[in-house]
Tab-separated table of C-alpha atoms and ligand atoms in Angstrom:
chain	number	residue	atom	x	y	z
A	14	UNK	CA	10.516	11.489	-0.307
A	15	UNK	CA	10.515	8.714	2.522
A	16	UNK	CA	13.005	5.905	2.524
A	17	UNK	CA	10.999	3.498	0.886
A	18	UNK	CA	10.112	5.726	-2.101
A	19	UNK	CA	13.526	6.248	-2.278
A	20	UNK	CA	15.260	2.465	-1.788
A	21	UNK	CA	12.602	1.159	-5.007
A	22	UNK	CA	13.877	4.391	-7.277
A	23	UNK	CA	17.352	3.658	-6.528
A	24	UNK	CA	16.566	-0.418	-7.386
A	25	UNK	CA	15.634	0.941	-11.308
A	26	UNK	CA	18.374	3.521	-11.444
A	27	UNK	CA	21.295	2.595	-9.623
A	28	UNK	CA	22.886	5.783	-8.567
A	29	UNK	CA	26.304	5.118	-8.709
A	30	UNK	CA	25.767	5.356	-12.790
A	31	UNK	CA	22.415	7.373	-12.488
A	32	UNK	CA	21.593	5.148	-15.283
A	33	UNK	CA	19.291	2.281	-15.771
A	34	UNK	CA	19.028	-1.294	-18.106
A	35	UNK	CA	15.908	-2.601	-17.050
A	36	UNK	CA	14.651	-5.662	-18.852
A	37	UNK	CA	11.491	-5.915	-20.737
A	38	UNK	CA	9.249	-9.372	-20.382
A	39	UNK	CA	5.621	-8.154	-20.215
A	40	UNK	CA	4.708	-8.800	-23.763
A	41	UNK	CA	2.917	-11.760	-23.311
A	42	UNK	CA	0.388	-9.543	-21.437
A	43	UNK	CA	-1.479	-8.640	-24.510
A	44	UNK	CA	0.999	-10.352	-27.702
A	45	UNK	CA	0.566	-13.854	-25.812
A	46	UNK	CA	3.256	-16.105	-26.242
A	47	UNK	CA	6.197	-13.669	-28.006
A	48	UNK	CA	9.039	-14.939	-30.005
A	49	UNK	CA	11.448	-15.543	-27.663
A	50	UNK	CA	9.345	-15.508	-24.578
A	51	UNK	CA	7.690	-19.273	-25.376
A	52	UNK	CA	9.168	-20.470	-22.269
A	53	UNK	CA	9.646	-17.040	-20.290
A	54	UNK	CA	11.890	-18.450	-17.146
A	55	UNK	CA	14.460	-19.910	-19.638
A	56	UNK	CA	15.136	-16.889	-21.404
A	57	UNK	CA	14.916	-14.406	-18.328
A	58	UNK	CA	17.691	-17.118	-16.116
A	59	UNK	CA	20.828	-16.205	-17.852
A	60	UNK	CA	19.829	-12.266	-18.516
A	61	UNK	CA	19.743	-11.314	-14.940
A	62	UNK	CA	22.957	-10.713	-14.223
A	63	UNK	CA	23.391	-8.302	-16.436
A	64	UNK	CA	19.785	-6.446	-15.611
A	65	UNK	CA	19.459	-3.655	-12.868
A	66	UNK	CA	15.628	-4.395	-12.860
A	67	UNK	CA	13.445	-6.559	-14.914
A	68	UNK	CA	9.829	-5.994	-15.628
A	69	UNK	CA	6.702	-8.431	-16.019
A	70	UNK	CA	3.626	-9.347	-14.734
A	71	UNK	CA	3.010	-11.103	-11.689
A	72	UNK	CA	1.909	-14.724	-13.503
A	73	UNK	CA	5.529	-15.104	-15.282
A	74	UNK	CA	6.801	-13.705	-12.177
A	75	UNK	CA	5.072	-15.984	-9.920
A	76	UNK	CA	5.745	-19.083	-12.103
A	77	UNK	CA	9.256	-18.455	-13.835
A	78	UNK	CA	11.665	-16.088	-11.515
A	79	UNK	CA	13.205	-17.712	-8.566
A	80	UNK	CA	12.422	-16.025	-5.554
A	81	UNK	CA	15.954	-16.129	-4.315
A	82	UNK	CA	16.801	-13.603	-6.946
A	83	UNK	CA	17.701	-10.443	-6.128
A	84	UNK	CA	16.136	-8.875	-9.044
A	85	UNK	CA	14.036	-5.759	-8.535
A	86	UNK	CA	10.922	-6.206	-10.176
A	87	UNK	CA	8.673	-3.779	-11.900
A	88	UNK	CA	5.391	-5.390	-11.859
A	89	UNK	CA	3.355	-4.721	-15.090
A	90	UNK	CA	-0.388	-3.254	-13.328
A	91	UNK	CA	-2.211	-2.952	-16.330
A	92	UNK	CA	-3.848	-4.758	-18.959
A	93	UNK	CA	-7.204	-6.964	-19.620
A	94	UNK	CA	-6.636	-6.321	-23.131
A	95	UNK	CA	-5.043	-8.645	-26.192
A	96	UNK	CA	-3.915	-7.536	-29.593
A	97	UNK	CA	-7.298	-9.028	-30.937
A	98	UNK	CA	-9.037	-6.187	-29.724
A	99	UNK	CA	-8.985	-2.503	-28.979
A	100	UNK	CA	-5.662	-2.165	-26.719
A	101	UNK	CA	-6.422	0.830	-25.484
A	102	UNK	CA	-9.449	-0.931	-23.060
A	103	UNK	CA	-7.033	-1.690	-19.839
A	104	UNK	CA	-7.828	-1.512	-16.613
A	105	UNK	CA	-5.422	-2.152	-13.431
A	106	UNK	CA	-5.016	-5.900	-13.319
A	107	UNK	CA	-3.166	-6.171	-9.583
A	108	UNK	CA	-4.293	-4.919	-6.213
A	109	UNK	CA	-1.645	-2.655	-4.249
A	110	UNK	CA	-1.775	-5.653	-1.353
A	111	UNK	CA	-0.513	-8.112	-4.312
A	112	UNK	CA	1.771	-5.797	-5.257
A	113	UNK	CA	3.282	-5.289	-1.784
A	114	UNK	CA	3.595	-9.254	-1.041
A	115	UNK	CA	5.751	-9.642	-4.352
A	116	UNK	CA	8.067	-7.006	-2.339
A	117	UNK	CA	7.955	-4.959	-6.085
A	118	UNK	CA	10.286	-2.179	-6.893
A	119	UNK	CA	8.038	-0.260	-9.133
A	120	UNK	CA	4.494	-0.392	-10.955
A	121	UNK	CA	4.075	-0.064	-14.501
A	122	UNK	CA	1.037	0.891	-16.283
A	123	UNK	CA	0.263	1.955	-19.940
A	124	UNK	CA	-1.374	5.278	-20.656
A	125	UNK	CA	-3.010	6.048	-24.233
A	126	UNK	CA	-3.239	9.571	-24.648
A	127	UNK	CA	-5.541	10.791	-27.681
A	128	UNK	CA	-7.323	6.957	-28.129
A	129	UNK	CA	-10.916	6.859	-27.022
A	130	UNK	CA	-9.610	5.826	-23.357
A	131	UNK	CA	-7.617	8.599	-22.705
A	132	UNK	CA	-9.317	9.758	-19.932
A	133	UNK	CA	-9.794	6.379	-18.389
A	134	UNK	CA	-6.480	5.232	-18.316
A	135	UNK	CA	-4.996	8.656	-17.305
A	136	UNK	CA	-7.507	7.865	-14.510
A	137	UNK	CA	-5.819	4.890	-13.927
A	138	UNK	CA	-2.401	5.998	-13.395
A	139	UNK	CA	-3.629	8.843	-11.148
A	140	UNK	CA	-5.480	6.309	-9.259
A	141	UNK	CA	-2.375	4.123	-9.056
A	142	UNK	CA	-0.315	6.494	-7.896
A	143	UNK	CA	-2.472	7.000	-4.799
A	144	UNK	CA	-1.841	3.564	-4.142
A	145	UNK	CA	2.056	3.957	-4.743
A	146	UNK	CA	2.473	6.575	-3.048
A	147	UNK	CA	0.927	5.370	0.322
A	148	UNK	CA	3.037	2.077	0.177
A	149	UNK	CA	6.736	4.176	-0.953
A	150	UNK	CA	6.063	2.458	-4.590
A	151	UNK	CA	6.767	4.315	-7.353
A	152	UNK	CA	4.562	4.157	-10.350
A	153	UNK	CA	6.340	3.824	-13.621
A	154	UNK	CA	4.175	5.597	-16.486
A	155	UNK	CA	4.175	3.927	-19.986
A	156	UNK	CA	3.372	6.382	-23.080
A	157	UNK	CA	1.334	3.468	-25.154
A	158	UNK	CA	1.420	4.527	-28.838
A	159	UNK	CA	-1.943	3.419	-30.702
A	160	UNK	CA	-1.698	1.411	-33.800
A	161	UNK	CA	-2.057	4.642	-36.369
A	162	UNK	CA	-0.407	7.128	-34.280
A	163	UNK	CA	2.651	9.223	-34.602
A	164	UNK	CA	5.584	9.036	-32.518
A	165	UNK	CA	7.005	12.448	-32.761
A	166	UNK	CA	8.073	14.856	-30.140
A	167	UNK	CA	5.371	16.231	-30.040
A	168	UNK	CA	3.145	13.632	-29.556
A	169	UNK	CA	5.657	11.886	-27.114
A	170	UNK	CA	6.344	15.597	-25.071
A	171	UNK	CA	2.293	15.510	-24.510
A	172	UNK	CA	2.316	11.939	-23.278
A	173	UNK	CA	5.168	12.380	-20.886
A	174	UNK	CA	4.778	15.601	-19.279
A	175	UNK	CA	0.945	14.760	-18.314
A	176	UNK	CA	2.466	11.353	-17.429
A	177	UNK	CA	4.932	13.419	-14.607
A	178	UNK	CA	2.278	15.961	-13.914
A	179	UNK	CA	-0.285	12.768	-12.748
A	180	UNK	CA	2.476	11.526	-10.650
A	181	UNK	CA	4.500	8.711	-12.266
A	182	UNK	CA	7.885	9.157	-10.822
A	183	UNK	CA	9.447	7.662	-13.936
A	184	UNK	CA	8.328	7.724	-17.513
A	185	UNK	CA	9.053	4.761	-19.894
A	186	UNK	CA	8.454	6.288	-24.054
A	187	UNK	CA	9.905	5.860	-27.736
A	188	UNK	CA	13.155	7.414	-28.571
A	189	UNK	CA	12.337	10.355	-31.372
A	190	UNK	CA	13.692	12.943	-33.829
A	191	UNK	CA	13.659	15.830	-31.182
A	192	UNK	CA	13.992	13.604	-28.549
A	193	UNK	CA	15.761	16.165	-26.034
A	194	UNK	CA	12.518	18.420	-26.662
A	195	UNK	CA	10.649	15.283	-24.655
A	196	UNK	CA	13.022	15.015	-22.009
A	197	UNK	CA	13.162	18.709	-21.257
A	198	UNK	CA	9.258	18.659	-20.783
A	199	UNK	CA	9.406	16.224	-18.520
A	200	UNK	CA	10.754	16.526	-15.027
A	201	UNK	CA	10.883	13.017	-14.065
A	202	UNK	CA	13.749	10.453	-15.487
A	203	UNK	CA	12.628	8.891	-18.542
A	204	UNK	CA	13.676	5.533	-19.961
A	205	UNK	CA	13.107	4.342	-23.291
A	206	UNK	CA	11.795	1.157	-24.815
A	207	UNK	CA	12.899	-0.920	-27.588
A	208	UNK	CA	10.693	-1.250	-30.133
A	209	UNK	CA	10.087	-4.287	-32.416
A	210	UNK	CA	13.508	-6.060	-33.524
A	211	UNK	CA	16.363	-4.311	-35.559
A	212	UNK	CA	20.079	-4.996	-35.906
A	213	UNK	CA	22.230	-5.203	-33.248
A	214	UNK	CA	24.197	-2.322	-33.788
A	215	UNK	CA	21.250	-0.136	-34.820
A	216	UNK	CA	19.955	-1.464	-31.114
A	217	UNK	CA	22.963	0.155	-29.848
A	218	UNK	CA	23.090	3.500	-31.299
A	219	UNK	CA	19.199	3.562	-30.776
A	220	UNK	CA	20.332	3.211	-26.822
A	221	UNK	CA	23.499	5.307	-27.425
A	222	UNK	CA	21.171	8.274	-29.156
A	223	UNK	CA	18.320	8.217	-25.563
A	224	UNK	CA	21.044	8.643	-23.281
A	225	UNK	CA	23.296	10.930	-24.656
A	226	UNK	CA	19.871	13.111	-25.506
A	227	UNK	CA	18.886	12.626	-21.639
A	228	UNK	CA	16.873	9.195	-20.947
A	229	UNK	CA	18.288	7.457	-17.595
A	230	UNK	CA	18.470	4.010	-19.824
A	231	UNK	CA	16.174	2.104	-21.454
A	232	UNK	CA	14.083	-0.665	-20.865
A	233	UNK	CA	14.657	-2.877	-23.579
A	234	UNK	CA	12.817	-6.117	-24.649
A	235	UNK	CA	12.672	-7.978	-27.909
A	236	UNK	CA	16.147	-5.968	-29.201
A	237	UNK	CA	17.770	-8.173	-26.643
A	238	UNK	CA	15.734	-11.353	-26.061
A	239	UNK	CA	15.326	-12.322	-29.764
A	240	UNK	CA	18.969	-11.495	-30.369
A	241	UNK	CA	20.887	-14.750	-31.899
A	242	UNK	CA	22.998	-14.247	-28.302
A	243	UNK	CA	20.642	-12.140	-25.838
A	244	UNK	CA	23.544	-12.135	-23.000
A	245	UNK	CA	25.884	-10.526	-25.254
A	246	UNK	CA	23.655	-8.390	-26.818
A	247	UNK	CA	22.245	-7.004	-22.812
A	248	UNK	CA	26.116	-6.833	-21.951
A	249	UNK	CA	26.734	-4.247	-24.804
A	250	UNK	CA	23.631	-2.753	-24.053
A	251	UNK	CA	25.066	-1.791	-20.748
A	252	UNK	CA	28.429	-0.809	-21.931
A	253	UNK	CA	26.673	1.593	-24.051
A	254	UNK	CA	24.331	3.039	-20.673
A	255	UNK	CA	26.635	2.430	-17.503
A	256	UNK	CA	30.077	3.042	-19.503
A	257	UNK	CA	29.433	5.794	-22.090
A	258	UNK	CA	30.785	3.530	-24.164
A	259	UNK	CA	30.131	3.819	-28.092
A	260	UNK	CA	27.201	2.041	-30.021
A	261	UNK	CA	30.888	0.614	-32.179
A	262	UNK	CA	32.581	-0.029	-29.163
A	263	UNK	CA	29.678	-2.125	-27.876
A	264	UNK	CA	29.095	-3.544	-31.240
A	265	UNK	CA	32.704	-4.720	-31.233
A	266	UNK	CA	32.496	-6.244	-28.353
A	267	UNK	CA	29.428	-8.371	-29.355
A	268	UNK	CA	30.555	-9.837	-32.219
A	269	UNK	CA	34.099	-10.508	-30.607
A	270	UNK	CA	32.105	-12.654	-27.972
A	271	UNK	CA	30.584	-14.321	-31.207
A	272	UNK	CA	33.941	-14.738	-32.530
A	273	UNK	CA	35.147	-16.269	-29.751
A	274	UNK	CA	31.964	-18.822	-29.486
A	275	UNK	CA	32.557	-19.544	-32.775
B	6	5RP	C1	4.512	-2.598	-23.880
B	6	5RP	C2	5.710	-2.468	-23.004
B	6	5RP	C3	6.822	-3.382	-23.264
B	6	5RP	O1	7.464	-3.725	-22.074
B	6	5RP	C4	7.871	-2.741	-24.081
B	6	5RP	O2	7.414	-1.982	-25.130
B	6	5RP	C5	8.780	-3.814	-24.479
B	6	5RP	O3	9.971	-3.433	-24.826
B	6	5RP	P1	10.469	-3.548	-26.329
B	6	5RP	O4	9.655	-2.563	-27.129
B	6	5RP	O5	11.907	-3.114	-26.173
B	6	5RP	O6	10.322	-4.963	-26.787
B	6	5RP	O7	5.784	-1.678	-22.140
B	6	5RP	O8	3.634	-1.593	-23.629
């Protein structure tokens, strides 16, 4: 693997934990204007600190991060799609040349295995990791889950593994019952994401429960930007990835900061 390749990967997963809290913003591609992502720059500022990568699309990017920031960005590639319509339809919205000039760590685009566009955004990724791979950028796979499909291991195992075997050098899925089954199929780190909002604590152990079962981290959206205190709730977030700590611990410590606000 050449330096390059090597420099981005260790941007997402810093290697003195070999773990990774990367920060999710790319909703808006499709969901428009997201709860808690009205005015994206305002609720990305205080967050970075506490995020070893954060990922959007090159318009909030462009518009709401300061370029001074030394936040490695994984640029969200894909898309053309909104929730009005058939999600499954995306193409790759950024050219590798744009890509490069926004100095990127990573690309991220969604694949939707078993939808009628399988094969086309499979095609995709492959295609993007051409691209990647010729400029040392590593291509961050996304296991898209259609509206009426299962999550299982299963399911997930199938989506990951052909995810690694087309070349993504890190996979990005849902956290499971079986979940170790989907990390032993697939032989590049996996991260996890989110999901739509749920208690804090259940955040936690959901985080606790990937890591401990094998993910590198997750990378984490509306669990920690519609939080009632999003900096607290990404600082226990990373207790629970970098520090082993547990999803009470981390809890604890949240509502002390409350406490202590209060
Ligand atoms: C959508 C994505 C989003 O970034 C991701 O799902 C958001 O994270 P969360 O589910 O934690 O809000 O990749 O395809």
């Amino acid at each position: 693997m050449d330096w390059g390749m090597q420099h981005r990967l260790a941007n997402i997963i810093p290697p003195n934990s070999g773990r990774a809290v990367m920060l999710a913003v790319d909703h808006g591609y499709f969901l428009g204007p997201t709860s808690g992502l009205e005015e994206p720059g305002k609720t990305v500022a205080p967050l970075l600190p506490y995020a070893d990568s954060l990922m959007l699309t090159r318009g909030v990017l462009r518009q709401c991060v300061d370029p001074a920031s030394r936040i490695p960005v994984v640029l969200r590639v894909s898309g053309g799609t909104s929730i009005l319509t058939e999600l499954s339809n995306e193409d790759i919205t950024v050219s590798i040349e744009d890509a490069v000039r926004l100095n990127v760590s990573a690309l991220a685009l969604s694949i939707f295995v078993g939808t009628e566009n399988e094969r086309r955004t499979l095609a995709n990724l492959a295609k993007l990791v051409d691209l990647g791979e010729h400029y040392g950028i590593p291509v961050l796979a996304v296991t898209a889950v259609g509206k009426d499909m299962a999550r299982d291991a299963r399911y997930l195992s199938l989506c990951c593994r052909i995810a690694a075997e087309l070349g993504a050098r890190i996979v990005k899925t849902y956290y499971c019952e079986g979940f170790e089954e989907v990390v032993g199929g697939c032989p590049v780190p996996l991260v996890i994401a989110g999901g739509k909002k749920i208690e804090e604590r259940a955040a936690l152990q959901l985080a606790h429960d990937a890591v401990s079962r094998g993910a590198v981290g997750v990378d984490m959206g509306r669990n920690i930007f519609q939080s009632s205190n999003p900096v607290g709730m990404i600082r226990a977030v990373r207790q629970v990835v970098h520090e082993n700590r547990t999803p009470d611990e981390a809890f604890r410590f949240l509502t002390g900061l409350r406490g202590a606000a209060a």
